[in-house]
mmCIF file of C-alpha atoms in Angstrom:
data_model
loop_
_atom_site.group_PDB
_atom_site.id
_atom_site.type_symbol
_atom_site.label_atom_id
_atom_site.label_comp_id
_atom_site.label_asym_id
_atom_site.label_seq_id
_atom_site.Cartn_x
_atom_site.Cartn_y
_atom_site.Cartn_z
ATOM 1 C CA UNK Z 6 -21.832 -5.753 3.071
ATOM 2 C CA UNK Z 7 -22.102 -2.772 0.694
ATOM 3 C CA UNK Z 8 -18.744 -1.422 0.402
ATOM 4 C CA UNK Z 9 -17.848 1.723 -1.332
ATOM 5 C CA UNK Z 10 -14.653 1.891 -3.133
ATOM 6 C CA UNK Z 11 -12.261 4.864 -3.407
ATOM 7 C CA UNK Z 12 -9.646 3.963 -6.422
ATOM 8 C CA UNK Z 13 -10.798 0.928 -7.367
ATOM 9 C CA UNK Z 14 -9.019 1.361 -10.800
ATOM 10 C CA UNK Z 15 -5.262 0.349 -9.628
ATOM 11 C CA UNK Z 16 -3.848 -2.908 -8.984
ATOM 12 C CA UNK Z 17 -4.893 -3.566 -5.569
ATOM 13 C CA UNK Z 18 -8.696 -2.116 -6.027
ATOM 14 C CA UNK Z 19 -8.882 -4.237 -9.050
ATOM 15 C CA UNK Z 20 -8.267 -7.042 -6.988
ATOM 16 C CA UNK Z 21 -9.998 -6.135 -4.269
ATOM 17 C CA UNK Z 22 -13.357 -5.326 -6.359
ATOM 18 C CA UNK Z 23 -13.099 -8.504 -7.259
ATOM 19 C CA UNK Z 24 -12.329 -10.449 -4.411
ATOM 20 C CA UNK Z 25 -15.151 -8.512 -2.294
ATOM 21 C CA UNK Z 26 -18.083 -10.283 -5.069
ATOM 22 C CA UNK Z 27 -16.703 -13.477 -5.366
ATOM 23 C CA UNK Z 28 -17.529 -13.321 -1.658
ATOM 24 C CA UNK Z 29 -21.057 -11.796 -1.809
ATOM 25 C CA UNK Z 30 -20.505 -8.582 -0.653
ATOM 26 C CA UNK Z 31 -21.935 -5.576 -3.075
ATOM 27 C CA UNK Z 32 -19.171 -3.009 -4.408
ATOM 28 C CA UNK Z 33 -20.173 0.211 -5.490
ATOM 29 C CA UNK Z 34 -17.284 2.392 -6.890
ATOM 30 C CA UNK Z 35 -16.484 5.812 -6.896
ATOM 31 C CA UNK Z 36 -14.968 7.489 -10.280
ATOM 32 C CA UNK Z 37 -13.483 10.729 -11.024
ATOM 33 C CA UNK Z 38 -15.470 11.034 -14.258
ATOM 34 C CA UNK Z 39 -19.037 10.799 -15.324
ATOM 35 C CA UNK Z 40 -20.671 7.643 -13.763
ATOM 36 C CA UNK Z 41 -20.957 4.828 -17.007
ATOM 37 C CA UNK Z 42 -22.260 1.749 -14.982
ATOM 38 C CA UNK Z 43 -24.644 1.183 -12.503
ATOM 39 C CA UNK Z 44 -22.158 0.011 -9.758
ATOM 40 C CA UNK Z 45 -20.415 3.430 -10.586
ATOM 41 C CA UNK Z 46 -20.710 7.190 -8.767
ATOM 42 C CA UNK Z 47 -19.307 10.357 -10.173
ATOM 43 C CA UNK Z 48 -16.672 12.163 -7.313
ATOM 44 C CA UNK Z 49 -14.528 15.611 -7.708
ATOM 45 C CA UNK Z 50 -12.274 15.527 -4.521
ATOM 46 C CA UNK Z 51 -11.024 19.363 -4.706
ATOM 47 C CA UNK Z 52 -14.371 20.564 -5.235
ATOM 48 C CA UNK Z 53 -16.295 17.980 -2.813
ATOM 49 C CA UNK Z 54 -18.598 16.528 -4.802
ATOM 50 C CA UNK Z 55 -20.388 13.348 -4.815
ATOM 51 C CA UNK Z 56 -22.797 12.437 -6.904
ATOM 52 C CA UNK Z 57 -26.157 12.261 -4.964
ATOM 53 C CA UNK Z 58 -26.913 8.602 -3.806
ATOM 54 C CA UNK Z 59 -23.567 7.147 -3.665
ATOM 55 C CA UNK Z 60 -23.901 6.363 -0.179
ATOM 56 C CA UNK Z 61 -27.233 4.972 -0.053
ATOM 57 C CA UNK Z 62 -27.067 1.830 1.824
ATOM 58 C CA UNK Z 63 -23.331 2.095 2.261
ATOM 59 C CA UNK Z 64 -21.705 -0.138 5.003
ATOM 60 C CA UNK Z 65 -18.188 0.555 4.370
ATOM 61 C CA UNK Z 66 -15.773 2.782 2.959
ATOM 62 C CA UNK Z 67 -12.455 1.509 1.066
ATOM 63 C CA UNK Z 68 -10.353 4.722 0.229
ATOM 64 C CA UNK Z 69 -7.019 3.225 -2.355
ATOM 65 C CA UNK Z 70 -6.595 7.092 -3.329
ATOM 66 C CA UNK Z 71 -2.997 8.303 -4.210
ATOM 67 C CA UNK Z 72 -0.780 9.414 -7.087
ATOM 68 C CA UNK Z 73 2.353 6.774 -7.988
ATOM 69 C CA UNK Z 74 5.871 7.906 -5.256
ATOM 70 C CA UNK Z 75 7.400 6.930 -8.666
ATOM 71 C CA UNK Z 76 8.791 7.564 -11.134
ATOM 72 C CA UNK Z 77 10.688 10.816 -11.021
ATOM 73 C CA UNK Z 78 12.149 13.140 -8.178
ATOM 74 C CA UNK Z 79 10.426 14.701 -5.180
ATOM 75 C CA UNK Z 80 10.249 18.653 -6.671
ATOM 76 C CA UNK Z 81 8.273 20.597 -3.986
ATOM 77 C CA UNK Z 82 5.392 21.010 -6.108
ATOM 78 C CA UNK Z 83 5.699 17.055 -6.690
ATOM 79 C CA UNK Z 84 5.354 16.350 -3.264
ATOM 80 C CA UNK Z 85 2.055 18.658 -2.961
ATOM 81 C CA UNK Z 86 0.902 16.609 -5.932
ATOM 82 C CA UNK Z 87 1.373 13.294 -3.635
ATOM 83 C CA UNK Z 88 0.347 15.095 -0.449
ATOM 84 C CA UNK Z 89 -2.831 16.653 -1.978
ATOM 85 C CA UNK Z 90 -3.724 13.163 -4.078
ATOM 86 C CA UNK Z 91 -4.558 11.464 -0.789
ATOM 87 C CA UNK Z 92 -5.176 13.975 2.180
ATOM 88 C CA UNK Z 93 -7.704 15.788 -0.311
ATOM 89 C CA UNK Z 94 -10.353 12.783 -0.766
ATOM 90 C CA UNK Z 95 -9.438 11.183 2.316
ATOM 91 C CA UNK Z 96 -10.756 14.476 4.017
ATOM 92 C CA UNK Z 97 -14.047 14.282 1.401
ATOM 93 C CA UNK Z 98 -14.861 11.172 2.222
ATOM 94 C CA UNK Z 99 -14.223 10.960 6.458
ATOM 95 C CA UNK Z 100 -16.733 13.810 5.992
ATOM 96 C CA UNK Z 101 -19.079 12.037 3.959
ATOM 97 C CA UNK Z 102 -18.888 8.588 5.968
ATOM 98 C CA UNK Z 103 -19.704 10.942 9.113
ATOM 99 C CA UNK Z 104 -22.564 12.774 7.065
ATOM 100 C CA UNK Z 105 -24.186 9.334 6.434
ATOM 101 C CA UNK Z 106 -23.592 7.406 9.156
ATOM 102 C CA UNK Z 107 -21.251 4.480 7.691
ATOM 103 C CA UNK Z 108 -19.922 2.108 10.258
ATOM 104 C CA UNK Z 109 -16.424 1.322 8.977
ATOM 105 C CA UNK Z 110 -13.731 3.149 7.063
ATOM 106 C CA UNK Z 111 -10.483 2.087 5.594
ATOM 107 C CA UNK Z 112 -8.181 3.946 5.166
ATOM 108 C CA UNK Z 113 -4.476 3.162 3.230
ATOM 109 C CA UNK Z 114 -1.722 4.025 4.376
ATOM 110 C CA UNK Z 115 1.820 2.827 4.106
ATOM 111 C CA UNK Z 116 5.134 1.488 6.092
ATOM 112 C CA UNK Z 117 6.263 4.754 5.484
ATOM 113 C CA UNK Z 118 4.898 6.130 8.744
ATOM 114 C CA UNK Z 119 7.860 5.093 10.431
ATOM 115 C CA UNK Z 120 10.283 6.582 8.605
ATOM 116 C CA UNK Z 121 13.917 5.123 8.713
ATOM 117 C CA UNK Z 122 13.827 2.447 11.178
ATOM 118 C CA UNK Z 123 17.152 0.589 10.600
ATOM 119 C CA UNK Z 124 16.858 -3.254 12.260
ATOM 120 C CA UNK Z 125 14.745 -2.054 14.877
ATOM 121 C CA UNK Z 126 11.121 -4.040 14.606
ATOM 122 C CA UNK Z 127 8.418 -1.746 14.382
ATOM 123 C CA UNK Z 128 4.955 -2.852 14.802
ATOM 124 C CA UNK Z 129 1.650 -0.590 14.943
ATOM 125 C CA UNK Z 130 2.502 0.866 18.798
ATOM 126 C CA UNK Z 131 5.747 2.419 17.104
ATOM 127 C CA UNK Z 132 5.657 6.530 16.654
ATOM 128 C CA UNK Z 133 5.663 8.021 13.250
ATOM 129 C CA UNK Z 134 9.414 8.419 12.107
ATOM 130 C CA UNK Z 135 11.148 11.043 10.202
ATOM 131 C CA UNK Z 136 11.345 12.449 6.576
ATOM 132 C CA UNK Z 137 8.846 13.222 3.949
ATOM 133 C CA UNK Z 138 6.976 9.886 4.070
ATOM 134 C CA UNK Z 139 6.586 9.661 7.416
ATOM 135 C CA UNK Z 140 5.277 13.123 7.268
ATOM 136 C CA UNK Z 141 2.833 12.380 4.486
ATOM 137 C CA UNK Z 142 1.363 8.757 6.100
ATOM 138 C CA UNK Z 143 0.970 10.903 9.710
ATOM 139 C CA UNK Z 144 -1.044 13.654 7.571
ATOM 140 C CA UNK Z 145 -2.900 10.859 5.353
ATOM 141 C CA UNK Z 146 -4.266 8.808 8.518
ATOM 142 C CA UNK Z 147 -4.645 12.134 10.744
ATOM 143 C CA UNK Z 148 -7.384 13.241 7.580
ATOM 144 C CA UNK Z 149 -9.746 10.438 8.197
ATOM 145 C CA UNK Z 150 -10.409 12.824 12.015
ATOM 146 C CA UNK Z 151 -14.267 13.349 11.074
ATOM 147 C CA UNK Z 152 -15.040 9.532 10.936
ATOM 148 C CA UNK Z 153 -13.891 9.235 14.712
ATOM 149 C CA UNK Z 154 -17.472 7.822 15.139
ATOM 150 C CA UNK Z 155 -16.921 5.285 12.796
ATOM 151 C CA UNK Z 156 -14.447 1.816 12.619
ATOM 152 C CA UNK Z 157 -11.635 3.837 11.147
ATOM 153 C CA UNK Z 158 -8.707 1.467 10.351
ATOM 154 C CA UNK Z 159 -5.077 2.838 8.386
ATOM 155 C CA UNK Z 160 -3.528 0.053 6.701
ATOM 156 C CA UNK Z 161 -0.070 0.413 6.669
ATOM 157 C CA UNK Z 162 1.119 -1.636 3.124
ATOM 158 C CA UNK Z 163 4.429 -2.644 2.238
ATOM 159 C CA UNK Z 164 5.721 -3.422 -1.018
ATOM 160 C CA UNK Z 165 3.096 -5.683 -3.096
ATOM 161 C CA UNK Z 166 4.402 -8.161 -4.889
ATOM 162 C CA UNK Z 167 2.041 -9.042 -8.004
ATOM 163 C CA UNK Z 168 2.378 -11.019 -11.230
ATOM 164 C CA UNK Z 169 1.420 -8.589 -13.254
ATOM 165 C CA UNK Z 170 1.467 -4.601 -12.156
ATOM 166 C CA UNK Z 171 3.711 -2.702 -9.305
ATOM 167 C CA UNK Z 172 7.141 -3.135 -8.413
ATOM 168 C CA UNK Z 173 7.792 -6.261 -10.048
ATOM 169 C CA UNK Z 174 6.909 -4.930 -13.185
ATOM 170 C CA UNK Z 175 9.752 -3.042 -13.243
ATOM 171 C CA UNK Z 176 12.455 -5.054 -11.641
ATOM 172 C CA UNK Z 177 11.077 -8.363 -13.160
ATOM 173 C CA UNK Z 178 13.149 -7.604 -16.591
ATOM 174 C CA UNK Z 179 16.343 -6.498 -15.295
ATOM 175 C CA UNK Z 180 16.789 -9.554 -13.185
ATOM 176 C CA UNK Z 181 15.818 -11.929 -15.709
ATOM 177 C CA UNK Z 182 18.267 -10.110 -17.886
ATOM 178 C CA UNK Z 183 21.115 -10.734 -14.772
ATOM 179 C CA UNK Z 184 20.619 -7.074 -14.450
ATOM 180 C CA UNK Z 185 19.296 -7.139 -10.424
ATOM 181 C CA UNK Z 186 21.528 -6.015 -7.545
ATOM 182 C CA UNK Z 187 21.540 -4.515 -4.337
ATOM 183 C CA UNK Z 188 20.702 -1.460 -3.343
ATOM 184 C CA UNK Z 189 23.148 0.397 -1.176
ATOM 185 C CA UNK Z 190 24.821 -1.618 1.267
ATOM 186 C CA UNK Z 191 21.499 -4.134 0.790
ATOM 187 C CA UNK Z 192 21.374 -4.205 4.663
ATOM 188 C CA UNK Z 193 18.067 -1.466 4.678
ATOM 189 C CA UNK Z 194 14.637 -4.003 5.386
ATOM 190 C CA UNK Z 195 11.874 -4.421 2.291
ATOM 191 C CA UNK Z 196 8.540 -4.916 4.271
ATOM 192 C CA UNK Z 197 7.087 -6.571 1.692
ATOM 193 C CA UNK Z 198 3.557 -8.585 0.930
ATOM 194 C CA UNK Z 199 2.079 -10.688 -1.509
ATOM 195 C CA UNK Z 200 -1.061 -9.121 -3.352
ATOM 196 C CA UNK Z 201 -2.957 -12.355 -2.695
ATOM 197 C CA UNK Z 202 -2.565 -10.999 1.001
ATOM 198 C CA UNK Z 203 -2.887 -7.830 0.238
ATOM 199 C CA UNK Z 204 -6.246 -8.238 -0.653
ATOM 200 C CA UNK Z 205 -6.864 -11.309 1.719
ATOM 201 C CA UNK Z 206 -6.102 -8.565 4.827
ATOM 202 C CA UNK Z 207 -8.313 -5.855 3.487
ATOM 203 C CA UNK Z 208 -11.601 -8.363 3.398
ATOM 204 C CA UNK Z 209 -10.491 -9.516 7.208
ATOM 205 C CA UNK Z 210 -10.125 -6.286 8.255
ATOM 206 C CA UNK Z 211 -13.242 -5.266 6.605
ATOM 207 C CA UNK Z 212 -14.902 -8.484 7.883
ATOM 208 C CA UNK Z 213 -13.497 -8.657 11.327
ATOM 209 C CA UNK Z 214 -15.290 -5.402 13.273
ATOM 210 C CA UNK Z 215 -12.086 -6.137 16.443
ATOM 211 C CA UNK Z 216 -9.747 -4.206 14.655
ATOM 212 C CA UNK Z 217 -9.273 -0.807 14.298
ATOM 213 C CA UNK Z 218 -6.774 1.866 14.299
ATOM 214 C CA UNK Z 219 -3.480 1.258 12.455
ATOM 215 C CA UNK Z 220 -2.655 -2.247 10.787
ATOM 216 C CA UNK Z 221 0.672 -2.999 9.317
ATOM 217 C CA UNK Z 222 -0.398 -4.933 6.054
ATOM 218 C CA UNK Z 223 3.431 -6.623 5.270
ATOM 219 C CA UNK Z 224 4.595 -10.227 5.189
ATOM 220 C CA UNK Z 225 5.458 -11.782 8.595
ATOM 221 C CA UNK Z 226 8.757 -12.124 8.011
ATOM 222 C CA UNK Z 227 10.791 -8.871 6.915
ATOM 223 C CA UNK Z 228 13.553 -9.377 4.980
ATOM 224 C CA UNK Z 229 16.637 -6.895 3.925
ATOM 225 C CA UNK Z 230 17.360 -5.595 0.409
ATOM 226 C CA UNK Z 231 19.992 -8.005 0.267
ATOM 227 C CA UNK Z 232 17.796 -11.380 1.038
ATOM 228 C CA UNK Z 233 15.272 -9.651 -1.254
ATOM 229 C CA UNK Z 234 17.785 -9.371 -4.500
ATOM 230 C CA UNK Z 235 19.043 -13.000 -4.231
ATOM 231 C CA UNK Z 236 15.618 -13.851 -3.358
ATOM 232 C CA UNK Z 237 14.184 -13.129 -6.684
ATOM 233 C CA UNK Z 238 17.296 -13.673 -8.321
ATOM 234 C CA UNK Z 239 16.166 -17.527 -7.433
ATOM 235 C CA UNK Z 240 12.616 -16.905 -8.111
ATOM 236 C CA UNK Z 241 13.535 -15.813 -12.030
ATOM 237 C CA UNK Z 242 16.575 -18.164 -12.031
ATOM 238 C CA UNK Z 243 19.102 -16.106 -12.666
ATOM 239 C CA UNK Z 244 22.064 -14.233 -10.875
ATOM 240 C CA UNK Z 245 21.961 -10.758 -9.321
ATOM 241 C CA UNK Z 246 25.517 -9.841 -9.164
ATOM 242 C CA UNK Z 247 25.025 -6.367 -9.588
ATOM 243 C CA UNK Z 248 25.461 -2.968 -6.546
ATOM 244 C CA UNK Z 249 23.760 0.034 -7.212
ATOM 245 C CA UNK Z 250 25.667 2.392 -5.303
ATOM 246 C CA UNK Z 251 23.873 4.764 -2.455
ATOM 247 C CA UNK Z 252 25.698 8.254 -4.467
ATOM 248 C CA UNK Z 253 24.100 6.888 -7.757
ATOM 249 C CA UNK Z 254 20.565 6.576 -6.935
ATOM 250 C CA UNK Z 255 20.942 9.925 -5.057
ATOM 251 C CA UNK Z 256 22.206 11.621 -7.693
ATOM 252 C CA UNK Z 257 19.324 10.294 -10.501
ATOM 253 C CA UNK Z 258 16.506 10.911 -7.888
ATOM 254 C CA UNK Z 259 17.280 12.483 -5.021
ATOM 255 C CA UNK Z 260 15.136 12.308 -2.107
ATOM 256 C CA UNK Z 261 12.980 9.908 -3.644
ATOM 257 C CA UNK Z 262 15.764 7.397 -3.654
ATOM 258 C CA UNK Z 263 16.880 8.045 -0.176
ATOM 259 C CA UNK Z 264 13.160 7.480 0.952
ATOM 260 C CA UNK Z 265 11.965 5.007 -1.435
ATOM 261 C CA UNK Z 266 15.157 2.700 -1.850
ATOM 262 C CA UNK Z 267 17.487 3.122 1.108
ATOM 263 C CA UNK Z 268 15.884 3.776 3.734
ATOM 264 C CA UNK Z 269 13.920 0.637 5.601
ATOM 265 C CA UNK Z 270 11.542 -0.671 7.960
ATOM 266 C CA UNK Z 271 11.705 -3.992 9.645
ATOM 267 C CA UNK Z 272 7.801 -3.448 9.837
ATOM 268 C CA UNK Z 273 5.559 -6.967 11.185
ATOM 269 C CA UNK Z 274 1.679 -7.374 10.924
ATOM 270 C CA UNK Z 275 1.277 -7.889 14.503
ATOM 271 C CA UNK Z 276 -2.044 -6.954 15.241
ATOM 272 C CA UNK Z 277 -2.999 -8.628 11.631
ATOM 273 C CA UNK Z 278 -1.791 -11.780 13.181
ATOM 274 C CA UNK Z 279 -3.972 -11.428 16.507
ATOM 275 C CA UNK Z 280 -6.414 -10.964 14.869
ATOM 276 C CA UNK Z 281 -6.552 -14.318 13.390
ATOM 277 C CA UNK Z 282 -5.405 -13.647 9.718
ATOM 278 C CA UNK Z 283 -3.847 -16.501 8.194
ATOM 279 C CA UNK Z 284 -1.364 -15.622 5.660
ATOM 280 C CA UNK Z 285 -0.774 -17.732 2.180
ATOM 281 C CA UNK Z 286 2.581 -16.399 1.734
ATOM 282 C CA UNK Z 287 4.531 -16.072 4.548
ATOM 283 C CA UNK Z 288 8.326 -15.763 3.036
ATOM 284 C CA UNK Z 289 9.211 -13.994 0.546
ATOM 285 C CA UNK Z 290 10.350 -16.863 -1.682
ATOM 286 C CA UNK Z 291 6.845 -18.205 -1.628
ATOM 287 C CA UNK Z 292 5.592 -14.866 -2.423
ATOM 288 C CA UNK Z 293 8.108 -14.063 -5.399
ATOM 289 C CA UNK Z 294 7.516 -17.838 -6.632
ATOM 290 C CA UNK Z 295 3.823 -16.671 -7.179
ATOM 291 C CA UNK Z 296 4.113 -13.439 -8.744
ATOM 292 C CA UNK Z 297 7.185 -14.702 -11.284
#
C-alpha cells in the first residue's frame, strides 16, 4: 500500500514509518512546514491546505495528530489547544480522503472515550463516558464524519510503553531512584500497551480490511495502578514504596490529574483479538522488561 501519514514525527509515527517499509508498503508523510524530501508534503490544518499531489496514489490515511495532555494544567484555552490540535486536521483530512477517493482511514484515538470506568471492563460496544477526555475522543472520532465512504477505523490507545520516549521517560528515573509509588489509592486500571504492539496493531488494522469502526489498541490484560508501580518497580529492580496522595496531584494539576492519573479504564482489545492479532507482549511485566 501507499499510506499517507499524519504526524509521523512522534514516537509512535516514527515507529510506524518505519515498520510500514520494512514491510514494503510506500509512506508518504505529511509536514507542517515546507516539504524537504521527496516522501514529504507540505499541510496547514487551520487554513486547509495541502500541497497539490499529496494524495496521488494514496491507499490509506494514518492521522497521529495531537498536542502532548501533558505537562501542565487543563486552562480553558489549554484544552481548545488539545481540542483544536486533533479535531482541526482530522476534519482536513476526512475531507480530503473523501475528495480523493482513499479506501481506508485511521484515525487515533484514545481509552479516554470512556471516561471513568472504575473495574467495570469496557470493550469497543461500551458508550463514551464522562469528563473532558471522554468529551474530546467522542469529538476527535465524530470529525472523521466525511470519510463515511471510506474504512474509517478510531484506535483507541492506552498508555505506550517504549524504551526510549513517552511515559516511561518520565517515570523511568524516579523509580530507579526508589522514587515510584502509587497513585491515589492505586486501585484506578492503567490500560496500557507495548509500542512494539502499538505499531504491530496499526499495520493489522491497516492490513486487515474486516475491521472497522472503533479498536481498543491496549494490552490484553489490564492491570491497576497498583500492579503497575510494583510492576516496574521489578522491571528497574528497585522498590516503589512511595503514595502520591489523590489532594496532591489535584492540587499541582488539577483536572489534568484527576483525568490523566486517577481516573481508569479496565479497557481490553477485544475486537483486536478477533481479528486475529497476535500480541508479543501480553503482561505488563513482559512489556516493562522490554522497554527498561
Amino acid at each position: 500500500m501507499r499510506v499517507l501519514i499524519a504526524g509521523s514525527g512522534g514516537l509512535i509515527g516514527t515507529a510506524l514509518t518505519g515498520r510500514l517499509r520494512e514491510s514494503g508498503h510506500d509512506v508518504r508523510r505529511l509536514v507542517r512546514r515546507t516539504a524537504r524530501a521527496a516522501d514529504e508534503s507540505g499541510w496547514d490544518p487551520p487554513s486547509g491546505r495541502i500541497d497539490d499531489g499529496a494524495f496521488d496514489g494514496i491507499d490509506a490515511v494514518v492521522n497521529l495528530c495531537g498536542a502532548p495532555l501533558l505537562p501542565g494544567r487543563w486552562s480553558g484555552m489549554r484544552k481548545q489547544q488539545l481540542l483544536d490540535s486533533r479535531i482541526e486536521p482530522t476534519e482536513v483530512l476526512a475531507e480530503a480522503v473523501a475528495e480523493h477517493g482513499v479506501g481506508v482511514l485511521v484515525n487515533a484515538s484514545a481509552v479516554g472515550y470512556y471516561g471513568n470506568s472504575g473495574s467495570t471492563v469496557v470493550d469497543e460496544n461500551t458508550k463514551a463516558g464522562n469528563g473532558f477526555l471522554a468529551e474530546m475522543c467522542t469529538g476527535w472520532e465524530a470529525a472523521t464524519a466525511a470519510a463515511a465512504n471510506a474504512r474509517v477505523v478510531s484506535v483507541r490507545t492506552g498508555l505506550v510503553l517504549a524504551r526510549h520516549g513517552g511515559l516511561l521517560d518520565v517515570l523511568r528515573p524516579l523509580f530507579r531512584f526508589a522514587l515510584g509509588g502509587r497513585l491515589g489509592d492505586g486501585s484506578q486500571y492503567q490500560p496500557w500497551i507495548a509500542l512494539e504492539d502499538e505499531i504491530g496493531a496499526l499495520v493489522h488494522v491497516l492490513e486487515h480490511d474486516t475491521l472497522s469502526g472503533p479498536v481498543n489498541l491496549t494490552g490484553p490484560i489490564p492491570v491497576t495502578n497498583t500492579e503497575f508501580t510494583r510492576a516496574l518497580g521489578h522491571a528497574v529492580h528497585r522498590p516503589a514504596p512511595w503514595w502520591v496522595p489523590e489532594i496532591a496531584m489535584k492540587i499541582a494539576l488539577g483536572q489534568a490529574a484527576e483525568e490523566m492519573a486517577l481516573f481508569g479504564q479496565r479497557a481490553v482489545p477485544r475486537k483486536l483479538e478477533a481479528s486475529g492479532y497476535e500480541f508479543r507482549h501480553r503482561t505488563v511485566d513482559s512489556a516493562l522488561a522490554a522497554a527498561t
